[in-house]
Every structure is written in structure tokens, then in C-alpha cells.
Short mmCIF file of C-alpha atoms and ligand atoms in Angstrom, two decimals:
data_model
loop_
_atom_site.label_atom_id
_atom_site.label_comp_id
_atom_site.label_asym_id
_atom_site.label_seq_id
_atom_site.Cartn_x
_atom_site.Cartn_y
_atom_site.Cartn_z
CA UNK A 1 80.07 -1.89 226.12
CA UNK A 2 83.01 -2.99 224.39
CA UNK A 3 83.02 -5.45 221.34
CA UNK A 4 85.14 -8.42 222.21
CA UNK A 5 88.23 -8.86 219.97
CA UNK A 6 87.79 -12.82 219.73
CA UNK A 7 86.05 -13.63 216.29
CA UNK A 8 88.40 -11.92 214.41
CA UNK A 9 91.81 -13.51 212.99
CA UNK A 10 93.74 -10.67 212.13
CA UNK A 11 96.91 -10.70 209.05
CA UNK A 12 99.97 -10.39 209.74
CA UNK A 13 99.12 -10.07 213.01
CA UNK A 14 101.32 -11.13 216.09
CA UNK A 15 97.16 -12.07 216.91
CA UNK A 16 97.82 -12.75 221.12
CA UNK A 17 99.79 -10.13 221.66
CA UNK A 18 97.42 -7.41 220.12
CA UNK A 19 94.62 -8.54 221.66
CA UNK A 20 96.50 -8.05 224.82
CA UNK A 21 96.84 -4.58 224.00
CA UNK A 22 94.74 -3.38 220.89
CA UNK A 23 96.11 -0.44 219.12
CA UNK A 24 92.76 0.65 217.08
CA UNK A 25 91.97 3.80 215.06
CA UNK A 26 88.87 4.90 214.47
CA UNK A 27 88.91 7.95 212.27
CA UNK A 28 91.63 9.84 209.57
CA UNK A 29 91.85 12.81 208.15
CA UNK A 30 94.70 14.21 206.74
CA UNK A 31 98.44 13.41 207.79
CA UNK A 32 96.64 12.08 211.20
CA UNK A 33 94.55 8.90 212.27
CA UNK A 34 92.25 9.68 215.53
CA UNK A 35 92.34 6.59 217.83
CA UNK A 36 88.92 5.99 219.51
CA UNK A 37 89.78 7.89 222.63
CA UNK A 38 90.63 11.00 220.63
CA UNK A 39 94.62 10.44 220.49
CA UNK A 40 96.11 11.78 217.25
CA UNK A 41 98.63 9.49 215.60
CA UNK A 42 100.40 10.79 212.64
CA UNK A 43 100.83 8.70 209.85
CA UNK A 44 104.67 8.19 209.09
CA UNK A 45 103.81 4.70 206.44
CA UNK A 46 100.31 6.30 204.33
CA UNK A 47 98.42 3.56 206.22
CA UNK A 48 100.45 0.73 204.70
CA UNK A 49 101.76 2.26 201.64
CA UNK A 50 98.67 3.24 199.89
CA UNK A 51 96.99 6.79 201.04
CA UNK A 52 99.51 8.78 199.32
CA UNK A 53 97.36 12.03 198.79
CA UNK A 54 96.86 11.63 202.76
CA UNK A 55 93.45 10.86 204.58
CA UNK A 56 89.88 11.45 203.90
CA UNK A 57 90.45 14.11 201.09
CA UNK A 58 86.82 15.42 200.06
CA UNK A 59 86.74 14.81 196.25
CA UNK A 60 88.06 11.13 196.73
CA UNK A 61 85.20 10.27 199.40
CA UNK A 62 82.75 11.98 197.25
CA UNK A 63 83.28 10.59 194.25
CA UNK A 64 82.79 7.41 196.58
CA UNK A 65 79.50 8.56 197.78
CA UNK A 66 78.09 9.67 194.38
CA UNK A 67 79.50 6.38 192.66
CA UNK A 68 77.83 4.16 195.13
CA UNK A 69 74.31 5.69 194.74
CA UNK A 70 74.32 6.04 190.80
CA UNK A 71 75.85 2.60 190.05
CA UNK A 72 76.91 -0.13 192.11
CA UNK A 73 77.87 -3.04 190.64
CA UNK A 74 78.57 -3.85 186.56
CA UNK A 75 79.87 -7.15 185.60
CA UNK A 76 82.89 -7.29 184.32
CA UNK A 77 82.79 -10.01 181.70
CA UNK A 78 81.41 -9.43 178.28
CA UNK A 79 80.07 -6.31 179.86
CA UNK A 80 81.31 -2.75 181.19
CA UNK A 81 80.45 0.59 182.41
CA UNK A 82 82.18 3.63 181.01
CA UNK A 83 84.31 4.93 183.83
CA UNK A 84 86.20 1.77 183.78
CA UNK A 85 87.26 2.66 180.27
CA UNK A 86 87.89 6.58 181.40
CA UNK A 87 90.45 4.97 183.82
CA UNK A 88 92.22 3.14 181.57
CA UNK A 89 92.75 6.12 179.25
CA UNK A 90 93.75 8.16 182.08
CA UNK A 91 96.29 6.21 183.55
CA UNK A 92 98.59 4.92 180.64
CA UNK A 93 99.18 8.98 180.06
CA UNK A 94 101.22 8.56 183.14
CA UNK A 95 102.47 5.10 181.86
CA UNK A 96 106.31 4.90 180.35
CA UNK A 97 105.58 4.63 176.78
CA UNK A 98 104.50 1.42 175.49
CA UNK A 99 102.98 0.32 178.43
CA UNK A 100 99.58 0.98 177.24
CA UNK A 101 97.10 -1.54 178.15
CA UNK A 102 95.90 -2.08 181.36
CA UNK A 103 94.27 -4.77 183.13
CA UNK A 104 91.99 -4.70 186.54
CA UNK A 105 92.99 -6.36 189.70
CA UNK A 106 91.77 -5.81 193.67
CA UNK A 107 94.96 -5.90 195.14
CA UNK A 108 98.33 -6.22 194.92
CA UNK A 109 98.34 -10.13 195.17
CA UNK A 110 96.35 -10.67 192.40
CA UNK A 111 98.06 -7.82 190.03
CA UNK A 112 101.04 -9.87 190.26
CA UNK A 113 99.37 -13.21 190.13
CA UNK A 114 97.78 -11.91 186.61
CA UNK A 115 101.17 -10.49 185.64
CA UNK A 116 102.72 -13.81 185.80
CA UNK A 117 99.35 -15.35 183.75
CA UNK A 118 100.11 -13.02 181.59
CA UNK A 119 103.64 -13.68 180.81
CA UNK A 120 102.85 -17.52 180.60
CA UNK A 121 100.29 -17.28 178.23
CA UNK A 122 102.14 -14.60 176.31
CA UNK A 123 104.82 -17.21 175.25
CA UNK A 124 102.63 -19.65 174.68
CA UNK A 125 100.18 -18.09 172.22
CA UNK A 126 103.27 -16.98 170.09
CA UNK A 127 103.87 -20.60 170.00
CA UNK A 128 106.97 -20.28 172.69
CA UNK A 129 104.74 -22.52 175.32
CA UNK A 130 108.30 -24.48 176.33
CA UNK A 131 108.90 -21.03 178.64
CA UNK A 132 107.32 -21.68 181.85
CA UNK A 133 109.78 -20.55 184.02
CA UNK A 134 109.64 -17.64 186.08
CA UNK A 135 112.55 -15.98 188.09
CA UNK A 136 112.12 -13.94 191.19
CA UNK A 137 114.87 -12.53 193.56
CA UNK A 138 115.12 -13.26 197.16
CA UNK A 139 113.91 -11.02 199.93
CA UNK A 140 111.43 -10.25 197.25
CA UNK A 141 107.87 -9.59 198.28
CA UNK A 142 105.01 -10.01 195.68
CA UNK A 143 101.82 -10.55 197.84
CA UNK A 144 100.11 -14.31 199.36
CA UNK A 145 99.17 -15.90 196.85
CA UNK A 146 100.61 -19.06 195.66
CA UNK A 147 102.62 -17.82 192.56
CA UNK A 148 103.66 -14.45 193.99
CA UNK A 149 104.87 -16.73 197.87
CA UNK A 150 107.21 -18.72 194.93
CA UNK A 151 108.91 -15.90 193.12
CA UNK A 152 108.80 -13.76 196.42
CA UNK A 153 111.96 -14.53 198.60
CA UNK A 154 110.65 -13.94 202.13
CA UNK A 155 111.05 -17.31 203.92
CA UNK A 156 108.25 -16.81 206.52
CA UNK A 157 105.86 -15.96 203.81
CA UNK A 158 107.10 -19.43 201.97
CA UNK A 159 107.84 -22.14 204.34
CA UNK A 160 104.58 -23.25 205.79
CA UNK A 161 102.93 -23.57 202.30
CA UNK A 162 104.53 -26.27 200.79
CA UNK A 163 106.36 -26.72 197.21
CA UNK A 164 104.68 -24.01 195.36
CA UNK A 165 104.46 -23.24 191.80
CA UNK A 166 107.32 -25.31 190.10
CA UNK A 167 109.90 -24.33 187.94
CA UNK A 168 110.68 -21.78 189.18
CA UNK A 169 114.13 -19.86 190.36
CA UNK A 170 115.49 -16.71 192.40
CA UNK A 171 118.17 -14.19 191.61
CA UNK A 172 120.51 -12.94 194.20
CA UNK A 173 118.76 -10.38 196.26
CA UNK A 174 120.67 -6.99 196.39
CA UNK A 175 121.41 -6.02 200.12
CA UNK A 176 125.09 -5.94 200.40
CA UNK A 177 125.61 -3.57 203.69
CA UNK A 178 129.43 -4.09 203.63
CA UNK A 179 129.79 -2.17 200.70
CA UNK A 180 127.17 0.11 200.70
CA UNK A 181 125.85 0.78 204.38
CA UNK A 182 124.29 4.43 204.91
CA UNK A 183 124.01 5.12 201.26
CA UNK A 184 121.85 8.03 200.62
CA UNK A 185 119.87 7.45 197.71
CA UNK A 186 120.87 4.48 195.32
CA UNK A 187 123.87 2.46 196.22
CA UNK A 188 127.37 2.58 194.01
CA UNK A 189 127.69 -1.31 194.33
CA UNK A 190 126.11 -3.56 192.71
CA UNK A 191 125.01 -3.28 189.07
CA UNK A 192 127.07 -6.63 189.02
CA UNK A 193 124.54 -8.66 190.91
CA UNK A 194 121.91 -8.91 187.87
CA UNK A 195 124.19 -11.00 186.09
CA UNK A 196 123.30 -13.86 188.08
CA UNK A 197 120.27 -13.82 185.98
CA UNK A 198 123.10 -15.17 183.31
CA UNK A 199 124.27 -17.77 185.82
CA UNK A 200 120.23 -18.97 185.96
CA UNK A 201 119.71 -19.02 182.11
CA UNK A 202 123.13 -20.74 181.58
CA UNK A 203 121.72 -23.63 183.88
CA UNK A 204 117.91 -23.62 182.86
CA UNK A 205 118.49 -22.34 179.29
CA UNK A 206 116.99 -19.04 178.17
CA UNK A 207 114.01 -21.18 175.92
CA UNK A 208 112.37 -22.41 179.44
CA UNK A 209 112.41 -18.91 180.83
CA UNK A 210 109.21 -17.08 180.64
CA UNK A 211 110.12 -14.04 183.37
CA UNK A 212 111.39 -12.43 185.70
CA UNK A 213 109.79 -10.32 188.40
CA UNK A 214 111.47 -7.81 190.98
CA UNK A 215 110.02 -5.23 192.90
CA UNK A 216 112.28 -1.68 191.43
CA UNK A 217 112.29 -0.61 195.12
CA UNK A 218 112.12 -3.57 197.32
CA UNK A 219 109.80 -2.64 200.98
CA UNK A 220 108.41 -5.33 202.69
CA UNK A 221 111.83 -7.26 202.83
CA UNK A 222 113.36 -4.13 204.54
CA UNK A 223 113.40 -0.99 202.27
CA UNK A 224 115.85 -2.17 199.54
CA UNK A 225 117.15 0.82 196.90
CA UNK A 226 118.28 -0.61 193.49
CA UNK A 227 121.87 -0.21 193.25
CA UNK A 228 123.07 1.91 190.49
CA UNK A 229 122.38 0.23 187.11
CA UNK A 230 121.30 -2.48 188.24
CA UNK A 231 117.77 -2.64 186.89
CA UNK A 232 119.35 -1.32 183.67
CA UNK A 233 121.65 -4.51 183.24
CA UNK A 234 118.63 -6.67 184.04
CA UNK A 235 116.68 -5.41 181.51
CA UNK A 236 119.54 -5.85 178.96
CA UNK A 237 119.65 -9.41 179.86
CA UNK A 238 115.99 -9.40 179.67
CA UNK A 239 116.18 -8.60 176.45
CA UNK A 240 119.25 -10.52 175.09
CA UNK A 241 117.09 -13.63 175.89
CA UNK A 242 113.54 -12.63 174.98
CA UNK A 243 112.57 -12.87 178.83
CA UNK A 244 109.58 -10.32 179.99
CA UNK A 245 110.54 -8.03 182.68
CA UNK A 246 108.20 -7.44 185.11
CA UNK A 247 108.31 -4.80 188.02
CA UNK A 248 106.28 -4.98 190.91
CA UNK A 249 105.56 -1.56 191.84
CA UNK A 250 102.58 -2.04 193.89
CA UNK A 251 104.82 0.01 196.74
CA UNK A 252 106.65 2.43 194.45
CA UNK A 253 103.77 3.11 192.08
CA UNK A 254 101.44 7.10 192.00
CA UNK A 255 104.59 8.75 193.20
CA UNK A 256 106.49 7.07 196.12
CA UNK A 257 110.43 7.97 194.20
CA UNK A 258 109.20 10.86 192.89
CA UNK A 259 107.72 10.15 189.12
CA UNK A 260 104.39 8.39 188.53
CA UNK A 261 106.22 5.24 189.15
CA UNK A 262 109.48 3.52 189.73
CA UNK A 263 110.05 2.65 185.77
CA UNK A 264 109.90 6.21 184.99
CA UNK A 265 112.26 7.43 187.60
CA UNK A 266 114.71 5.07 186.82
CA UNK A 267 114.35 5.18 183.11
CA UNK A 268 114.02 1.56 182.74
CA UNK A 269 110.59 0.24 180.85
CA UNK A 270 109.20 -2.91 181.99
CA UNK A 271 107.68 -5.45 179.79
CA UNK A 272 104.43 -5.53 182.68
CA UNK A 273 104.20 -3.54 185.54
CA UNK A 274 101.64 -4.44 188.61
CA UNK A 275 99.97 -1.81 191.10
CA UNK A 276 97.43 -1.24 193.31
CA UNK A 277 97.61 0.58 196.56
CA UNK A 278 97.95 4.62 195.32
CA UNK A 279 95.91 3.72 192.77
CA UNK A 280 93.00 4.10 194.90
CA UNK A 281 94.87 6.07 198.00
CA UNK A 282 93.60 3.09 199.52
CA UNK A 283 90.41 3.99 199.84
CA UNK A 284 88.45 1.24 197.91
CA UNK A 285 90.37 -2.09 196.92
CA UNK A 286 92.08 -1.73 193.32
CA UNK A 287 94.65 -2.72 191.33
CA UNK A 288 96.68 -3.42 188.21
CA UNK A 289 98.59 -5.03 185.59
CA UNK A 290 100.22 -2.67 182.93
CA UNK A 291 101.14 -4.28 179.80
CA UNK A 292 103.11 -3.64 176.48
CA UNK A 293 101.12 -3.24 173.83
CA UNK A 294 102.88 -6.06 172.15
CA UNK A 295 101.84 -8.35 174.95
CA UNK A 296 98.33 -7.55 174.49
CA UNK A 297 98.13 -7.81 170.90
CA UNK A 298 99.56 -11.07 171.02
CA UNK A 299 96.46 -12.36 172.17
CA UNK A 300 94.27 -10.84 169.80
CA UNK A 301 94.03 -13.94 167.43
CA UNK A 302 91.83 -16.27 166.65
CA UNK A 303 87.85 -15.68 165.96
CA UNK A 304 86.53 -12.98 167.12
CA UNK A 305 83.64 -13.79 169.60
CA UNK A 306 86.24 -15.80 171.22
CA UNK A 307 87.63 -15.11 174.99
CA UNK A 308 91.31 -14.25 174.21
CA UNK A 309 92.55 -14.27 178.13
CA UNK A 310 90.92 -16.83 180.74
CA UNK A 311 91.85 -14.62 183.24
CA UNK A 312 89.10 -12.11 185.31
CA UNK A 313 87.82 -11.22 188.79
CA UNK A 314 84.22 -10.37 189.93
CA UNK A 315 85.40 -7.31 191.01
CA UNK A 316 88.09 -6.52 188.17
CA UNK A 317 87.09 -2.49 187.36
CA UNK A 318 84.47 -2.13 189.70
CA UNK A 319 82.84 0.65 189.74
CA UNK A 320 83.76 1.98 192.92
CA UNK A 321 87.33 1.47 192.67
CA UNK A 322 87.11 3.16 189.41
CA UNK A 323 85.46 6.54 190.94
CA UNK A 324 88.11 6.69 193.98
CA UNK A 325 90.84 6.27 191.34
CA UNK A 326 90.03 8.58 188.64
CA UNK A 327 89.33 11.26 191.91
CA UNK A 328 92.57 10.21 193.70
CA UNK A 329 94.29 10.70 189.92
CA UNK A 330 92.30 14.44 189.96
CA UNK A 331 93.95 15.02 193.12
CA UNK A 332 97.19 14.10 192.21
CA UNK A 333 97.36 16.17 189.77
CA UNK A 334 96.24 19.05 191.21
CA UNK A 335 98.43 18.83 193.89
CA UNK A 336 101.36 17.94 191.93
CA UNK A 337 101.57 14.64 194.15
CA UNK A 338 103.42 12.28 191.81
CA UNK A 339 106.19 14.53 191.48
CA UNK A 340 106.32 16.01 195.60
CA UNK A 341 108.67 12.95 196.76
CA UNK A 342 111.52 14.48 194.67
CA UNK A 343 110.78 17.93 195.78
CA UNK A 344 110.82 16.46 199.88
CA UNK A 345 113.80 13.93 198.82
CA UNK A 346 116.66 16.17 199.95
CA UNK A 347 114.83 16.99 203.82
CA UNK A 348 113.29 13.79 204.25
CA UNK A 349 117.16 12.13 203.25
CA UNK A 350 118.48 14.14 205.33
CA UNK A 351 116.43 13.77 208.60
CA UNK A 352 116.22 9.92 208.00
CA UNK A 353 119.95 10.03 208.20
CA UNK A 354 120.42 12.14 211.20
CA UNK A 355 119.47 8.70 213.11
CA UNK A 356 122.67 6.97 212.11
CA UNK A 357 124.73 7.49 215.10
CA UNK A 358 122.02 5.93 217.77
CA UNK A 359 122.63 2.85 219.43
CA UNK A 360 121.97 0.28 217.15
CA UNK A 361 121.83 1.75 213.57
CA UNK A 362 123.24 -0.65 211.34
CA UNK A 363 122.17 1.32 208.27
CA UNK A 364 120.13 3.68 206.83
CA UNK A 365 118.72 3.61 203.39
CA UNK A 366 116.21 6.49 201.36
CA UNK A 367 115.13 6.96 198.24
CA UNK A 368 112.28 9.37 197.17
CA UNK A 369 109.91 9.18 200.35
CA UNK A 370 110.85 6.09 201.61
CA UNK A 371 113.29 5.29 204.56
CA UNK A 372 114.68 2.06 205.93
CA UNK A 373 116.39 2.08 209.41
CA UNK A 374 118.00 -1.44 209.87
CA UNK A 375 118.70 -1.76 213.86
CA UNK A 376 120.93 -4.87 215.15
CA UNK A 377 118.83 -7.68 216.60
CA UNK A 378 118.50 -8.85 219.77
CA UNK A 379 120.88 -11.95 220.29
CA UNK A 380 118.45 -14.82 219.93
CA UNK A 381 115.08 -12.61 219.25
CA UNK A 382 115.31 -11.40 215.74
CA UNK A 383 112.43 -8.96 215.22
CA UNK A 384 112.03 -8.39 218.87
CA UNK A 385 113.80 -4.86 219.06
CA UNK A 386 112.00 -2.98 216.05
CA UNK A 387 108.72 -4.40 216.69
CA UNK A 388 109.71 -2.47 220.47
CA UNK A 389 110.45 0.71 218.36
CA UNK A 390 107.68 0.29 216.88
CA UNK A 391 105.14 0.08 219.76
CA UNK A 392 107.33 3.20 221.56
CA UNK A 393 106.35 5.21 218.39
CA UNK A 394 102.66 4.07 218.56
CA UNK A 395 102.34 4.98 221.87
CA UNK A 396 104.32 8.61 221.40
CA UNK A 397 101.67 9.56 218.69
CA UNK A 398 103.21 8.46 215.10
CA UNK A 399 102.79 5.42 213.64
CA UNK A 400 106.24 3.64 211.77
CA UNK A 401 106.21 0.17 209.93
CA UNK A 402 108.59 -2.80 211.14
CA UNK A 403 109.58 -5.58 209.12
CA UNK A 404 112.25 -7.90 210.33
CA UNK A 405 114.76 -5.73 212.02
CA UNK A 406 113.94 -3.39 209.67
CA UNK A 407 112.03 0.33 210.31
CA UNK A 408 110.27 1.39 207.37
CA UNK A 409 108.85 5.33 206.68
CA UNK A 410 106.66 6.00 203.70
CA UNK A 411 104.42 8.77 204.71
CA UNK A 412 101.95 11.01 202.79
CA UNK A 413 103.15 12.49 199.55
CA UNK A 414 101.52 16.00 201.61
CA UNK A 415 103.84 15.43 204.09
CA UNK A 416 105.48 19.29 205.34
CA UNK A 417 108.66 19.45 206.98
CA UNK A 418 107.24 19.67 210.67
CA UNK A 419 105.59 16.09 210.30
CA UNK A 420 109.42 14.83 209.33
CA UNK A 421 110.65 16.24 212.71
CA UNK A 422 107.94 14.78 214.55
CA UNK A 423 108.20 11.08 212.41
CA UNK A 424 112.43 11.40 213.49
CA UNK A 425 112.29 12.82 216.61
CA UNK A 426 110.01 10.58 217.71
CA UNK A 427 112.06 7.63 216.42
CA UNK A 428 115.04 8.63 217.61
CA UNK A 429 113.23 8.36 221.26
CA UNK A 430 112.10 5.25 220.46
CA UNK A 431 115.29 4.25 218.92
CA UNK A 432 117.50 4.98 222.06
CA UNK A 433 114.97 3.37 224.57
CA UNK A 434 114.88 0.17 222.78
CA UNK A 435 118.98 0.17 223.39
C1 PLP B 501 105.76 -5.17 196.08
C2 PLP B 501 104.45 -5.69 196.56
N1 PLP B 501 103.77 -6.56 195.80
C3 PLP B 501 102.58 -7.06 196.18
C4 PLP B 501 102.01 -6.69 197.39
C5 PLP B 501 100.72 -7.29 197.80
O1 PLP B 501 99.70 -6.35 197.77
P1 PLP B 501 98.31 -6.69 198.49
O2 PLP B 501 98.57 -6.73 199.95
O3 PLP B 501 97.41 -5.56 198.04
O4 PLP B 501 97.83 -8.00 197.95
C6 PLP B 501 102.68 -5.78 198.20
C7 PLP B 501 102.11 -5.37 199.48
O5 PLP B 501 102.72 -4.69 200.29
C8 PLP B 501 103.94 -5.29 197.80
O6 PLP B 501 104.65 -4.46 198.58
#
């Protein structure tokens, strides 16, 4: 008997077409997800950017086990359990320096939700409250929730859910295809575009301006590499101004570039940094807000038995997220994980390249282990002809990411040269039957 598909109201789902034709899997090890008629799918995206160490590894899934049977649950508030601290330790030793504190989340959405909390109250209890503004950049993508839907710049994600958070602005996004179409690696052009973070303070003033918040790498808007200096000149302007940087690197976070995270590769230290996703290898829900030690110490005023930060989930540091993370950290390291993207960069760039002359290509973008093949639209049905690349790739055995017009590849950090044939080869099929 099979379960009817009904009940369930699936995210970011086209819902009626799925149910017309499920894809489901039902088991994972590995670089592979088994479908339940036995059909092996390799994973080209790590699920949805998260298993970086690949499926099922052992010590992640016992460390799972063991954590579940020796202590379940510990709340959070006024109260702890020691692995949560062990995390914490563990983790800003792959931080850029400074960013030394860390706070606990359960997903991406609500690490940036606490990031921008964060910020806010950071001004204001160093008596700068007038700075409530925050700036994002469109085609940005920082989760659902109502603050990261305003400084996010996807418009479907925005324009059913009325006026928002207020006061609050966008930079220019970065996508500029005329001057920098089939870049490999970061783009020449550009750098330029942060100073339109000048054009917003000289209009709102620098004294409203609390933050500003950009993804390093940006994904979900269509695989986006940061021009060359860009995030450099941001942060000078940052700076200049006494505005917090924040980078979302809930995508290019535990190794995606090739460092630990995006901030380290690029050399450019954020004032708070939100993750989640590798943090786990998305095997329980987790995630994160770094901050500066400064930030954090700013709040550590007043009397002591008092809350300093009115700010918390049920589930912040839970104990199960904390085992899978401190044994997906164990296997990182032993498998030199966080540093394999730049060691793949060159054959994985060079593959995800070797699709530009198919019908179609518009551009082709790569950093690290990341790819972005942009394909023309059909006239009149924008989406229509990736999410058809996307189902041909499904149904030849490797699963690929679409988002807009927009394929995106993020497998495995484990990922060995014959799975990048298979990922391209396969798209390249798919690619020139969708023509
Ligand atoms: C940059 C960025 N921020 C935030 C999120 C939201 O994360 P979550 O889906 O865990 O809430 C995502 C998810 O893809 C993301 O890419």
C-alpha cells in the first residue's frame, strides 16, 4: 500500500506538479541517495548545501545514536550541558580571528534573524539606539523569516508578505554578465559596485545605519561570485561609518570555497557571521551566529544576575545538534574536508566550464565547489527550461539544483573526479535536450 501524498504541504515546492510525479529518496550513503525502488542518484548539491562530508558517515550517525540515549534534551536558558560549551571552543579555532563568540541557532533563518538582533541591540546598548537601519543587497537570500525576506532581495520570497521590517534599504546586487560572463573564479569587474553603500549612507546618514548583510558567495539567487575586491571595499566603508558587517555564510560556511569559511578565503573579517547547514552535515538541525568579541562584550553590563540578550530558542545548542557537529567537525578534520574544495577547484572549474558552448549557456560561474550554469529562458516561461534540466538530470541518476534560470552544483566536499564527469556529462544531456 502506498501512503497518499495529500496531507503534506511541501516548501518550495511546485506542490501539484510533484505530486503528479513524486521524486522520493529513501536512503543515502555516501556521494549517492537510493530512491525507494533501488535507483542510485548521485548527489551533485550535498542534499541542499549542507552534507558536505557526504552521506551517512559512521562517526556522525553514531555520535547521533549515543547522544540520543545518554541525554536528550537540556534547557537552554540559565542552564547547559557541557558539549554545548565543547562546541563553542571548537569551532572559533576555525573562526577568522576575533570572531570568537558564538551563539546557537536551528537553521539558517534564524542565524540571520539573531544576527540582525544582534546588531540592533549592539548599537543600542552602547547608547547608539538612533541606528536601526539595516542594508541588504538585492538578489540576496537570507532565509523566510520576516527580517531576513526584507534585507534578502529575491522578489518571490518578498512580495506576498507585505511591508516587512521598516527602515530598511538594499545595495546594488553584483551580477553584471556583460562584463564578466564565463568568468572562472571571481570576476575582474566590479569592486566599484560597493560604493553604492556610500550613495545609501549619503541619503539615510551613516548615524541611522545599524548593518549591512550580504551573503560572501551569493547561491540561492543564482550562484553569484564576489567580484574582485569587492567585499574588501565594503568592509572599508563598513568601517569608515561604524556600520557592522555581517556575512551570511550559511551556504559558503565548513568548506564550500575552500577554507573553513568564506571570510577566511577571502581575507575579509566580518563583524558577525551566520551558519548552519555544514555545521551539522545536515544531519540534525543547527546553526549559528559568530560574533566579535567586541560585540559580545558590549552586552556584558549591568548587574550581574541580569539577562544581557532577550534573544534564545528552545532548541538553541541542543544536545543532539551539538554531538553531530562536534563528529561532523572530527570528520572534517580528518579528512582534510574544509580545505578539499581548493584542492578539486581547478577540475571541477574546468568541467563546469566545458558546458559553455551548449545551446543556451548564457554563463558559467565557479568558485571553490560551487557552479552556476545560467541558461536563457523560455520566451514567456521564465524558470520553465532549468526546472526541465533539472527533472532530465533526476531522471538520468544525479540530482542538480535550479533556481530561476539558474543551475546550481555544490556537491560533497568527497567528491572524486569520476562523480564530476558523471554530474557534467549528465548535464550536458540534459542541457541539449531542453534546447
Ligand atoms: C545564504 C543563506 N542564508 C540563509 C538561508 C536559510 O537557511 P535555512 O533554510 O536553514 O533557514 C539559506 C538557505 O539556503 C542561505 O543560502
Amino acid at each position: 500500500m502506498t501512503t497518499p501524498l495529500d496531507a503534506y504541504w511541501m516548501p518550495f515546492t511546485a506542490n501539484r506538479q510533484f505530486k503528479s510525479a513524486p521524486r522520493l529518496v529513501s536512503k543515502a550513503e555516501g556521494m549517492h541517495f537510493t530512491t525507494p525502488e533501488g535507483r542510485q542518484v548521485l548527489d551533485g548539491v550535498a542534499g541542499l548545501w549542507c552534507v558536505n562530508a557526504g552521506h551517512a558517515r559512521p562517526r556522525i550517525v553514531q555520535a547521533i545514536q549515543a547522544q540520543a540515549a545518554e541525554l536528550d534534551f537540556a534547557p537552554p536558558f540559565q542552564m547547559a550541558h557541557p558539549k554545548v560549551f565543547e562546541l563553542a571552543e571548537r569551532l572559533v579555532q576555525l573562526t577568522p580571528s576575533g570572531l570568537d563568540k558564538v551563539f546557537f541557532t536551528n537553521s539558517g533563518s534564524e542565524s540571520v534573524e539573531t544576527a540582525l538582533k544582534m546588531a540592533l541591540a549592539y548599537h543600542r546598548v552602547r547608547g547608539e539606539g538612533q541606528r536601526t537601519r539595516l542594508i541588504g543587497r538585492e538578489r540576496g537570500y537570507h532565509g523566510v523569516n520576516f527580517g531576513g525576506i526584507s534585507v534578502g532581495g529575491m522578489v518571490a520570497n518578498r512580495k506576498m508578505f507585505g511591508p516587512m521590517l521598516g527602515g530598511v534599504d538594499h545595495l546594488r546586487h553584483t551580477h553584471d554578465p556583460v562584463r564578466n560572463a564565463f568568468t572562472r573564479g571571481q570576476p575582474e569587474h566590479g569592486a566599484e559596485l560597493a560604493d553604492d553603500l556610500e550613495r545609501l549612507i549619503a541619503l539615510h546618514d551613516a548615524s541611522t545605519i545599524a548593518a549591512v548583510i550580504v551573503e560572501p558567495l551569493a547561491g540561492s539567487t543564482g550562484v553569484l561570485v564576489p567580484p574582485r575586491g569587492y567585499l574588501q571595499r565594503l568592509r572599508s566603508i563598513c568601517d569608515k561609518h561604524g556600520i557592522l558587517l555581517i556575512f551570511d555564510e550559511v551556504i559558503t560556511g565548513f568548506g564550500r570555497l575552500g577554507s573553513p569559511f568564506a571570510a577566511n578565503h577571502l581575507g575579509v573579517t566580518p563583524d558577525l557571521m551566520t551558519v548552519a547547514k555544514g555545521l551539522t552535515n545536515g544531519c540534525v538541525p543547527m546553526g549559528a551566529v559568530f560574533a566579535q568579541r567586541f560585540i559580545h562584550d558590549a552586552f556584558m553590563t549591568g548587574p550581574e544576575h541580569l539577562i544581557e540578550f532577550f534573544h534564545g530558542y528552545t532548541y538553541s545548542g541542543h544536545p543532539l545538534a551539538c554531538a553531530a557537529a562536534l563528529a561532523t567537525l572530527d570528520t572534517y578534520a580528518e579528512e582534510g574536508l574544509l580545505t578539499r574544495a581548493s584542492d578539486m577547484a581547478a577540475t571541477f572549474e574546468a568541467a563546469v566550464h566545458s558546458l559553455a558552448g551548449l545551446p543556451n549557456v548564457l554563463d558559467v560561474r565557479n568558485m571553490g565547489l560551487v557552479g552556476g550554469i545560467e541558461l536563457a529562458p523560455i520566451p514567456g516561461e521564465p524558470g520553465k527550461r532549468a526546472f526541465a534540466v533539472f527533472l532530465d538530470c533526476w531522471e538520468h541518476g544525479v540530482l542538480v539544483r535550479n533556481t530561476g534560470d539558474t543551475i546550481a552544483l555544490s556537491p560533497p566536499l568527497i567528491i572524486e573526479p569520476h562523480h564530476i564527469d558523471q554530474i557534467i556529462g549528465t548535464l550536458a544531456q540534459a542541457i541539449t535536450r531542453a534546447a
